[in-house]
mmCIF file of C-alpha atoms in Angstrom:
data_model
loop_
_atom_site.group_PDB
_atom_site.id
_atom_site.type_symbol
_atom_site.label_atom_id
_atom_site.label_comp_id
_atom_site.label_asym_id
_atom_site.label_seq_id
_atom_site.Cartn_x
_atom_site.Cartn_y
_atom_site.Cartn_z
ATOM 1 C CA UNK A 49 190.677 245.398 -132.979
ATOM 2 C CA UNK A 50 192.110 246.630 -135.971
ATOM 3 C CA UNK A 51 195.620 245.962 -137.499
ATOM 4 C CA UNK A 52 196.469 249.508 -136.808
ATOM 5 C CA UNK A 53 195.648 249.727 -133.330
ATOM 6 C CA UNK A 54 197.028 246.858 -132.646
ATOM 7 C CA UNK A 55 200.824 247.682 -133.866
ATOM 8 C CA UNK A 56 199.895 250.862 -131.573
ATOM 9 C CA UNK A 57 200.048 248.704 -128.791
ATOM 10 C CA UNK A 58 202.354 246.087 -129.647
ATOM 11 C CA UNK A 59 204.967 247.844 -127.346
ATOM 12 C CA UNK A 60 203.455 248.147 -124.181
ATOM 13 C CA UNK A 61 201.550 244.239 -124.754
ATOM 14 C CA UNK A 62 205.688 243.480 -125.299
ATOM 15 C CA UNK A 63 206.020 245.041 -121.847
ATOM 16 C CA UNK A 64 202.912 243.408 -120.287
ATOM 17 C CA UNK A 65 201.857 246.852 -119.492
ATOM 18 C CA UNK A 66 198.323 246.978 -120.178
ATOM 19 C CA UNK A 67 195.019 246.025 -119.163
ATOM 20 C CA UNK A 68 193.898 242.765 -118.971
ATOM 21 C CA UNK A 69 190.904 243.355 -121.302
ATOM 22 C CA UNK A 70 193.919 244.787 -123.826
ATOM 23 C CA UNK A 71 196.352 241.798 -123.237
ATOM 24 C CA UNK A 72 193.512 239.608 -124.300
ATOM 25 C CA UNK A 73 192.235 241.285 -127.449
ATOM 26 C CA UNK A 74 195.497 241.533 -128.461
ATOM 27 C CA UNK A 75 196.449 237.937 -128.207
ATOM 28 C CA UNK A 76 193.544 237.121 -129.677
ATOM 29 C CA UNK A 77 194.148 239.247 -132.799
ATOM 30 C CA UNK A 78 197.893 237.839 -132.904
ATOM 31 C CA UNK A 79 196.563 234.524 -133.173
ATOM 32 C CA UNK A 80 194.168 234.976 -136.065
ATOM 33 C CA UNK A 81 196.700 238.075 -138.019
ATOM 34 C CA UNK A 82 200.155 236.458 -139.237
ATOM 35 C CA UNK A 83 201.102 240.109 -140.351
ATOM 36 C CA UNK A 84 200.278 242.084 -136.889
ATOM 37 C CA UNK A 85 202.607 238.374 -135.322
ATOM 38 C CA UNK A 86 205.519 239.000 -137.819
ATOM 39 C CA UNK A 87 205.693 242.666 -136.519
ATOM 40 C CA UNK A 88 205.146 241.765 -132.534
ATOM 41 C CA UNK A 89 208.114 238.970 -133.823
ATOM 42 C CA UNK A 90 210.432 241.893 -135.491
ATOM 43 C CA UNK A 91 209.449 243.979 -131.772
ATOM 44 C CA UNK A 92 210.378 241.250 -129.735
ATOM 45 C CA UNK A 93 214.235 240.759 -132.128
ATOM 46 C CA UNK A 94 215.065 243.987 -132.107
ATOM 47 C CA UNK A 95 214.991 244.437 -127.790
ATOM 48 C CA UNK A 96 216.453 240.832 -128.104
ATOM 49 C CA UNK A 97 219.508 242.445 -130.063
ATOM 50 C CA UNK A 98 219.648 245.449 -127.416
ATOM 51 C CA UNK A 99 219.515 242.951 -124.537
ATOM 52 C CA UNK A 100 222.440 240.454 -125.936
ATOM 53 C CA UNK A 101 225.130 243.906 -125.925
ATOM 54 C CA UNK A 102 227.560 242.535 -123.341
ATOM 55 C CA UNK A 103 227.401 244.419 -120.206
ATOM 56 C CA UNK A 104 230.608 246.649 -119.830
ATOM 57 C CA UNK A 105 232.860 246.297 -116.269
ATOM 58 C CA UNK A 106 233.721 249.748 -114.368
ATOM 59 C CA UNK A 107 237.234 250.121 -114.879
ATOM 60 C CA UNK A 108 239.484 248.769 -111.357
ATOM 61 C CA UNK A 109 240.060 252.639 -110.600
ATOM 62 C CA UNK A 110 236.415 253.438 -110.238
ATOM 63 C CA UNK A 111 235.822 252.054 -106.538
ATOM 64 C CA UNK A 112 239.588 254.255 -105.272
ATOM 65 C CA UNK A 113 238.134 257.059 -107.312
ATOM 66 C CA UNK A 114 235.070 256.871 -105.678
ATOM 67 C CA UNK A 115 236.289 256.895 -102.166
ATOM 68 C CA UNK A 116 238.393 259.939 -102.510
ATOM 69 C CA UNK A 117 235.502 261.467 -103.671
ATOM 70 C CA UNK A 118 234.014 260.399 -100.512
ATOM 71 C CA UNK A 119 236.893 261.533 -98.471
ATOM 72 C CA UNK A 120 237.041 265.309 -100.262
ATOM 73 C CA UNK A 121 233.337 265.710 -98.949
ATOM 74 C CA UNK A 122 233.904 264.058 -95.214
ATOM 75 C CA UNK A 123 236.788 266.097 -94.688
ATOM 76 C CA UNK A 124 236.252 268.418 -91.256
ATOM 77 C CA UNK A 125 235.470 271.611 -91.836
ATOM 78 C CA UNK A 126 236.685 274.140 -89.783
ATOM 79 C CA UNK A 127 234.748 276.892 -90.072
ATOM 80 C CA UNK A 128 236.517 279.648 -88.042
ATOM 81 C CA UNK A 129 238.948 280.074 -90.935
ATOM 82 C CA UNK A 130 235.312 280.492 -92.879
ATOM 83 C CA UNK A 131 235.210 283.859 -90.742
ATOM 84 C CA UNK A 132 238.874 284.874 -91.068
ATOM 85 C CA UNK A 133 239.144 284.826 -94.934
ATOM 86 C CA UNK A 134 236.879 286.469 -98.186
ATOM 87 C CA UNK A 135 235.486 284.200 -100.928
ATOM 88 C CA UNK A 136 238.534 285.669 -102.662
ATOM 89 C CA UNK A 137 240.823 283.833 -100.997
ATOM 90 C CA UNK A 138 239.370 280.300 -101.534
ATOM 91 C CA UNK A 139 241.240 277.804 -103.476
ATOM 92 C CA UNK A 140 244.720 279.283 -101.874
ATOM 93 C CA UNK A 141 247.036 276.158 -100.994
ATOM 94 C CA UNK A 142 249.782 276.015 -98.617
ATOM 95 C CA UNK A 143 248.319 277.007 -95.564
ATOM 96 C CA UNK A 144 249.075 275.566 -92.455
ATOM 97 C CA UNK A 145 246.380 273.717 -90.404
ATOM 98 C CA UNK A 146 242.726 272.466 -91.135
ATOM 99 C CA UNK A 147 241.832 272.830 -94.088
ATOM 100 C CA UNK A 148 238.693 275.152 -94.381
ATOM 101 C CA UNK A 149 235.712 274.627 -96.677
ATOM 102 C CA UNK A 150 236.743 277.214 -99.312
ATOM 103 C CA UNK A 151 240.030 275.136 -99.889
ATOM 104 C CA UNK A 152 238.073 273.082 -102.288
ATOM 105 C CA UNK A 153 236.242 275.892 -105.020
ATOM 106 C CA UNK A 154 235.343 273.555 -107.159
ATOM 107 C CA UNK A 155 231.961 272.815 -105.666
ATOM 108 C CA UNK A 156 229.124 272.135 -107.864
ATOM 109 C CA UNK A 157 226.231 274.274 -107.896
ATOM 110 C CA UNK A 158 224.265 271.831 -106.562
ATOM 111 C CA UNK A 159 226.175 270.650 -102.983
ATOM 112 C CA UNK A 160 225.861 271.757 -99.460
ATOM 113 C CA UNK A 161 229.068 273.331 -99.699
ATOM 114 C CA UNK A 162 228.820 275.506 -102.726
ATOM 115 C CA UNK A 163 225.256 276.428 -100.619
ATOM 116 C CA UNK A 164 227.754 277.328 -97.406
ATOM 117 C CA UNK A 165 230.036 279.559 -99.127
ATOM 118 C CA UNK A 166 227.541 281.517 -101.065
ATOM 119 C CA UNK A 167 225.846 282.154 -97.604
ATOM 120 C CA UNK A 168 229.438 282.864 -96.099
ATOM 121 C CA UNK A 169 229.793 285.377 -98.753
ATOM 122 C CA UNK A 170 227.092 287.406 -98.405
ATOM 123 C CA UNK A 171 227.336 287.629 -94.564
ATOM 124 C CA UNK A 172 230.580 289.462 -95.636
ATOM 125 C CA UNK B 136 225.120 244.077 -94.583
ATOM 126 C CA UNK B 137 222.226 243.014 -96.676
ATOM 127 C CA UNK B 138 218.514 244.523 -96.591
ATOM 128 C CA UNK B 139 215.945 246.644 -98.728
ATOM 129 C CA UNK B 140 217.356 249.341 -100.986
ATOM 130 C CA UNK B 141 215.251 251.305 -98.569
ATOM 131 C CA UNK B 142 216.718 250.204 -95.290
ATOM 132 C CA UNK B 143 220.308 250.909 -96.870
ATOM 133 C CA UNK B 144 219.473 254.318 -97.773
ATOM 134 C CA UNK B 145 217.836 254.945 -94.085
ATOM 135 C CA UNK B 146 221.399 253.628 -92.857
ATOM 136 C CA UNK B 147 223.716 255.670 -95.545
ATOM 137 C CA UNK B 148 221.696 258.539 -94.253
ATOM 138 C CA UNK B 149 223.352 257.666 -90.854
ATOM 139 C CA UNK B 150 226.609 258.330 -92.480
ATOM 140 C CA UNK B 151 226.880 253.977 -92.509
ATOM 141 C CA UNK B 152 229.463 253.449 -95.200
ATOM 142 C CA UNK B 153 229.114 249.898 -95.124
ATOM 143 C CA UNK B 154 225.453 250.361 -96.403
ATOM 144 C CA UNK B 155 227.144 252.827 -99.113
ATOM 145 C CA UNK B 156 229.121 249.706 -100.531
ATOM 146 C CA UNK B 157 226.484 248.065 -100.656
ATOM 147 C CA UNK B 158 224.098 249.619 -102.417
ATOM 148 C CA UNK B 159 226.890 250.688 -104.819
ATOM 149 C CA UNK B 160 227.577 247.099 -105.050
ATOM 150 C CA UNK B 161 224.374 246.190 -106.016
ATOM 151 C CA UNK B 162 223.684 249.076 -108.805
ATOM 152 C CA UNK B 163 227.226 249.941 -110.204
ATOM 153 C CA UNK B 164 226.979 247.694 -112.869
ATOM 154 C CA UNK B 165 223.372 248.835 -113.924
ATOM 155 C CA UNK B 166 223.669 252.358 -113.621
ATOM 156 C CA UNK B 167 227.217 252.459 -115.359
ATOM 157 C CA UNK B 168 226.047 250.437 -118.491
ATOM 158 C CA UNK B 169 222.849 252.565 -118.567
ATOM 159 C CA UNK B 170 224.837 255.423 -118.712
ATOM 160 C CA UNK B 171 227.134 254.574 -120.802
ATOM 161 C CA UNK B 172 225.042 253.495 -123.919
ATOM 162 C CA UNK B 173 223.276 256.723 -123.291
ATOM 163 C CA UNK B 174 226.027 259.400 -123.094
ATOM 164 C CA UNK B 175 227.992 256.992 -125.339
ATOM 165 C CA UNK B 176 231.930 257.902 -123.939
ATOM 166 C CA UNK B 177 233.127 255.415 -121.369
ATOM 167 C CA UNK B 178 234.995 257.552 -118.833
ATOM 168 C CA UNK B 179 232.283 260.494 -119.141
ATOM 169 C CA UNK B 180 229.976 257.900 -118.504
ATOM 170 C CA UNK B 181 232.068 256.508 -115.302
ATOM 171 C CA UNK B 182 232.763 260.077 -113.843
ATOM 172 C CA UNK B 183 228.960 260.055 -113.488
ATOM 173 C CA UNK B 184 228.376 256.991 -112.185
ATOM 174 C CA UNK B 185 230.422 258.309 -109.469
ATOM 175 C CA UNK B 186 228.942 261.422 -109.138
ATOM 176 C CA UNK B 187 225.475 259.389 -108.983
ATOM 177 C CA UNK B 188 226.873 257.985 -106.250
ATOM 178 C CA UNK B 189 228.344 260.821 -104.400
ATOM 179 C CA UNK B 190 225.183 262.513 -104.983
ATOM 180 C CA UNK B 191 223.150 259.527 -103.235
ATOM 181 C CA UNK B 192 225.783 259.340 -100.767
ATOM 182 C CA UNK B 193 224.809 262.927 -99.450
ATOM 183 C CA UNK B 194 221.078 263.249 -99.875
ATOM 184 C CA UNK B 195 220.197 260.020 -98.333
ATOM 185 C CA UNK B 196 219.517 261.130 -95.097
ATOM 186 C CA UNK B 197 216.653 263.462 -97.349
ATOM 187 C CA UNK B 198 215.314 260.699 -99.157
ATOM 188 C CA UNK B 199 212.123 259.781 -96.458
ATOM 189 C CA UNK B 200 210.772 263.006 -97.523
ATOM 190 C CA UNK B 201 210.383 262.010 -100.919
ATOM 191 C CA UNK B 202 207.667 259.541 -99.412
ATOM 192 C CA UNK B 203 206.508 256.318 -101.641
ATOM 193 C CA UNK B 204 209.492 256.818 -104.360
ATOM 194 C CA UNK B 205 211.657 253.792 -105.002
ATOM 195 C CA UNK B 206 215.009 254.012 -104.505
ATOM 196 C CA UNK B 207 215.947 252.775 -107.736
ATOM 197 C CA UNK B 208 213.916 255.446 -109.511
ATOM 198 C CA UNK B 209 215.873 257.755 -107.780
ATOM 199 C CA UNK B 210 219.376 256.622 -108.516
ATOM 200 C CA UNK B 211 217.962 256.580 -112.203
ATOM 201 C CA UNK B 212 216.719 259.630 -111.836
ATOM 202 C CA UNK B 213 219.445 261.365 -110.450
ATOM 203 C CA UNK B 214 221.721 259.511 -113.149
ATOM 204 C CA UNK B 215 219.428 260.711 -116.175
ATOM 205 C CA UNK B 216 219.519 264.444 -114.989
ATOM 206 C CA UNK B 217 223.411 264.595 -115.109
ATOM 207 C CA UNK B 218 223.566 262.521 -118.328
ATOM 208 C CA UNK B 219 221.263 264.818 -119.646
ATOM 209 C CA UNK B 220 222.581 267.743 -118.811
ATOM 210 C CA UNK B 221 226.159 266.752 -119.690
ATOM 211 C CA UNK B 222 224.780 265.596 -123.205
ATOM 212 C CA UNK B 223 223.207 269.643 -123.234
ATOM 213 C CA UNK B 224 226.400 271.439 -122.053
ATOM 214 C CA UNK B 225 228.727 270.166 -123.790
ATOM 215 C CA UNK B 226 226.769 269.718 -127.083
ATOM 216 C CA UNK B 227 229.098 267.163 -128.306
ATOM 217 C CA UNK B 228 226.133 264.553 -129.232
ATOM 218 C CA UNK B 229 227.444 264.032 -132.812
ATOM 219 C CA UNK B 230 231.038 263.253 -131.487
ATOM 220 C CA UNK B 231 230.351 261.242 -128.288
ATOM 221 C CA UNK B 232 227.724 259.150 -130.610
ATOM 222 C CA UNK B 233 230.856 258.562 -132.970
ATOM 223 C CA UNK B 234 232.948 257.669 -129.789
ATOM 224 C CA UNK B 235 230.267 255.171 -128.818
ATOM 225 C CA UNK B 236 231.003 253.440 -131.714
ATOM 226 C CA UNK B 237 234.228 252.983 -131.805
ATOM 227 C CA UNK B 238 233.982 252.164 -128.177
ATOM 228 C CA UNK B 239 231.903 249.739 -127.707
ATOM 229 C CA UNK B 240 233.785 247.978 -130.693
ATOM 230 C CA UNK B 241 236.768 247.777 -128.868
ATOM 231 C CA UNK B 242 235.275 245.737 -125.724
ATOM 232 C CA UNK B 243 233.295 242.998 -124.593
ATOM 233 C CA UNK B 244 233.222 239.548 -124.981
ATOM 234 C CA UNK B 245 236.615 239.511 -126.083
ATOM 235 C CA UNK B 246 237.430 235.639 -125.687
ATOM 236 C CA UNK B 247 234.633 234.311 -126.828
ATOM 237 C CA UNK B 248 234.478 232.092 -130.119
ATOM 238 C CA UNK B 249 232.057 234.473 -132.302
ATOM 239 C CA UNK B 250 233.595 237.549 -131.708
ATOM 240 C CA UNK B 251 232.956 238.915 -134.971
ATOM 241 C CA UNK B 252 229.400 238.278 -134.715
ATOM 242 C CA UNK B 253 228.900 240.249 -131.499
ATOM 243 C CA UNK B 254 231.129 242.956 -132.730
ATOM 244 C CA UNK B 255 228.623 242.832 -135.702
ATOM 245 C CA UNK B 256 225.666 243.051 -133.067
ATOM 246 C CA UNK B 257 227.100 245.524 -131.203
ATOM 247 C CA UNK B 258 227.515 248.150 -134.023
ATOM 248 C CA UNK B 259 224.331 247.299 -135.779
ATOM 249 C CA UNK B 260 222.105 248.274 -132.287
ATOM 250 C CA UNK B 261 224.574 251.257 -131.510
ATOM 251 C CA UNK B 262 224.438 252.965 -134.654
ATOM 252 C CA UNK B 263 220.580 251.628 -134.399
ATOM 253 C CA UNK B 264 220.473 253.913 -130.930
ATOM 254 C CA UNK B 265 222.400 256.930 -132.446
ATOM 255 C CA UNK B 266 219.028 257.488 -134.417
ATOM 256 C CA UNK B 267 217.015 257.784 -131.766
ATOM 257 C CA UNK B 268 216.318 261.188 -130.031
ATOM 258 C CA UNK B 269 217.492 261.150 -126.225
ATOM 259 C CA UNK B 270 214.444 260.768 -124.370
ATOM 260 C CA UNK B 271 213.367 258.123 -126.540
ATOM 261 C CA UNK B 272 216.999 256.335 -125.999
ATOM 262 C CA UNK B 273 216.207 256.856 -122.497
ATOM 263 C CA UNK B 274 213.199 254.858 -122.052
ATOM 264 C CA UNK B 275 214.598 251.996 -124.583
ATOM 265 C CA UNK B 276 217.253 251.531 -122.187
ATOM 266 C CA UNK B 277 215.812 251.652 -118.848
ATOM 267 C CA UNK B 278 213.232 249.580 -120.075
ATOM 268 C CA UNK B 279 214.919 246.593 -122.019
ATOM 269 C CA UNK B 280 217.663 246.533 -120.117
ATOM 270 C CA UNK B 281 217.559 247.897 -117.043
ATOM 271 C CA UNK B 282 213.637 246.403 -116.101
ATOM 272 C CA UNK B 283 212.174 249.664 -115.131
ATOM 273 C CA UNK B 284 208.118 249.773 -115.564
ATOM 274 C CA UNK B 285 206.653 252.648 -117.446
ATOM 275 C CA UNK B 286 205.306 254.134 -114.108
ATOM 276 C CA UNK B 287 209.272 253.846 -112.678
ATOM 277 C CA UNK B 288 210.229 255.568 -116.423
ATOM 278 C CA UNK B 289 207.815 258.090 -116.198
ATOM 279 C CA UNK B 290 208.928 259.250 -112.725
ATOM 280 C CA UNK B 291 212.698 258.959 -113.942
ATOM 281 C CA UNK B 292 212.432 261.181 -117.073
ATOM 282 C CA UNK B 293 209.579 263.321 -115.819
ATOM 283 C CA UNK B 294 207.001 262.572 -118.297
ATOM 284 C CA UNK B 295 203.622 260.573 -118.018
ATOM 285 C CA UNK B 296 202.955 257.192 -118.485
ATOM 286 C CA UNK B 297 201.160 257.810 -121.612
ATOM 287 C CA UNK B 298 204.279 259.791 -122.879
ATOM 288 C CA UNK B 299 206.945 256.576 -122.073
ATOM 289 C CA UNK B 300 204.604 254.583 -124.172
ATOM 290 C CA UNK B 301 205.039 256.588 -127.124
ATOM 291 C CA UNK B 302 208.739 256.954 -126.745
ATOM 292 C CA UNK B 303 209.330 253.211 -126.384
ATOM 293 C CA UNK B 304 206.592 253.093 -129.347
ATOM 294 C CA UNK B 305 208.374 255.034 -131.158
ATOM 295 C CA UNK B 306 211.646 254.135 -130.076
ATOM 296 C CA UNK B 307 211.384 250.379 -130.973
ATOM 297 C CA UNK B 308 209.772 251.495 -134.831
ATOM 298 C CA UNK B 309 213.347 253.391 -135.397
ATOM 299 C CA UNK B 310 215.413 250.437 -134.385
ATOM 300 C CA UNK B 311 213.486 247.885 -135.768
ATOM 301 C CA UNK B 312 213.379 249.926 -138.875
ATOM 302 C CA UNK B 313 216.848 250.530 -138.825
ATOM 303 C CA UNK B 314 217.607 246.773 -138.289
ATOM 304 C CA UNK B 315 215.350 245.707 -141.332
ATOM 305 C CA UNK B 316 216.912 247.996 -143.616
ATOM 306 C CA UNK B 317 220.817 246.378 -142.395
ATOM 307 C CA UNK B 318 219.286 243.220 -142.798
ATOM 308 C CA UNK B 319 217.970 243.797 -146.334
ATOM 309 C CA UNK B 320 221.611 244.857 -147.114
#
């Protein structure tokens, strides 16, 4: 192999990803090419320097954070007051009683309930 | 309760919230750090952690269709999307990249004797992964430091295998250009 196809693959023989045929030839040229070894070295440094970044902590208010998120999507849904009230009235606090879907508009596009009122909508 | 990421899922699926601690247990600190040195801003990047989470939390009980996918690729997955996409909506890149700077300066290792030397570190490889174009900061990180293969990559950011190869290719030429040139300084 040549010195230029071999820096082509220096990456993925870092990451043992390819063939065994490939792994071979290239430790073979690594051996016998001190310029192709000083750039595998420089590779092998620079993830070294990635790797050594201390890994950060969540912050203590994660885990109550995430269980209230949690909470807002097990909440029962009582979806008679669905029927009794438009789309236009979602969001309205103060009621009395179980708290409907559409108390929470802030669903993402993405979740069940966002899915819910659009169908609940429409039927209207 | 212990067992395969699989057998958790199966069981969060069930609505088990035991087997929801868990396996938020076991890949908090992962996915947060991933996220964070890609989105760069810590509580952006712990708002999604959570909404990872929350997101695993209600499509579990989906997740056998998705037959022969790991479960890891799919938290990563999931967590690249809405990194991603919060990196494209609120097209803030130049100032969150600043943030992650000053950031990441300001924590760590704290008590330990070198301190200056890992602050050092820590600025030379973040302003070393500010260069780098997102799906190529991607790969970097869920390869070096998260462990992914380049199959698990490709499946996370959507690309082939061949593709992750030339990102972390090209990826690791940037940085280890970028650390030459500090060093030469």
């Amino acid at each position: 192999m040549k010195c230029n196809e071999v820096r082509e693959k220096l990456s993925p023989y870092l990451d043992r990803e390819l063939d065994q045929d490939q792994m071979k030839s290239i430790e073979d040229h690594l051996d016998a090419c001190s310029i192709c070894l000083k750039e595998f070295e420089l590779l092998k440094k620079t993830d070294a320097f990635l790797i050594n970044i201390p890994r950060e902590d969540l912050s203590k208010e994660f885990h109550e954070k995430l269980v209230r998120g949690l909470e807002k999507h097990s909440i029962p849904i009582d979806k008679k007051a669905h029927k009794r009230r438009s789309i236009r009235s979602a969001g309205r606090l103060g009621r009395k009683g179980p708290w409907a879907m559409d108390t929470f508009d802030d669903f993402p596009p993405w979740s069940l309930g966002h899915v819910y009122l659009k169908l609940i909508n429409k039927n209207h | 309760m212990e067992g395969s990421d699989y057998k958790l899922v199966q069981a969060i699926g069930d609505g088990n919230r035991e087997a929801f601690e868990q396996l938020v247990k076991r890949y908090q600190k992962g996915l947060f750090n991933f996220i964070y040195r890609y989105v760069g801003e810590r509580s952006t990047a712990e708002d999604l952690t959570q909404e990872v989470f929350l997101r695993v939390f209600l499509a579990a009980g989906r997740f056998e269709e998705r037959a022969g996918a790991l479960v890891s690729t799919w938290i990563y997955r999931i967590a690249y999307h809405l990194s991603l996409n919060e990196l494209k909506r609120r097209q803030r890149f130049l100032r969150i990249s600043n943030h992650l700077e000053d950031a990441m300066q300001g924590r760590g290792e704290r008590s330990s004797a070198d301190l200056m030397e890992v602050q050092a570190l820590k600025q030379t490889i973040v302003s070393g992964l500010r260069l780098l174009p997102e799906n190529q900061r991607a790969a970097l990180l869920l390869r070096v430091n998260e462990g992914l293969s380049y199959q698990e990559i490709s499946e996370v950011l959507g690309v082939s295998f061949s593709s992750v190869e030339s990102l972390l290719f090209r990826a690791r030429q940037t940085l280890r250009r970028h650390l030459e040139k500090l060093m030469q300084e």
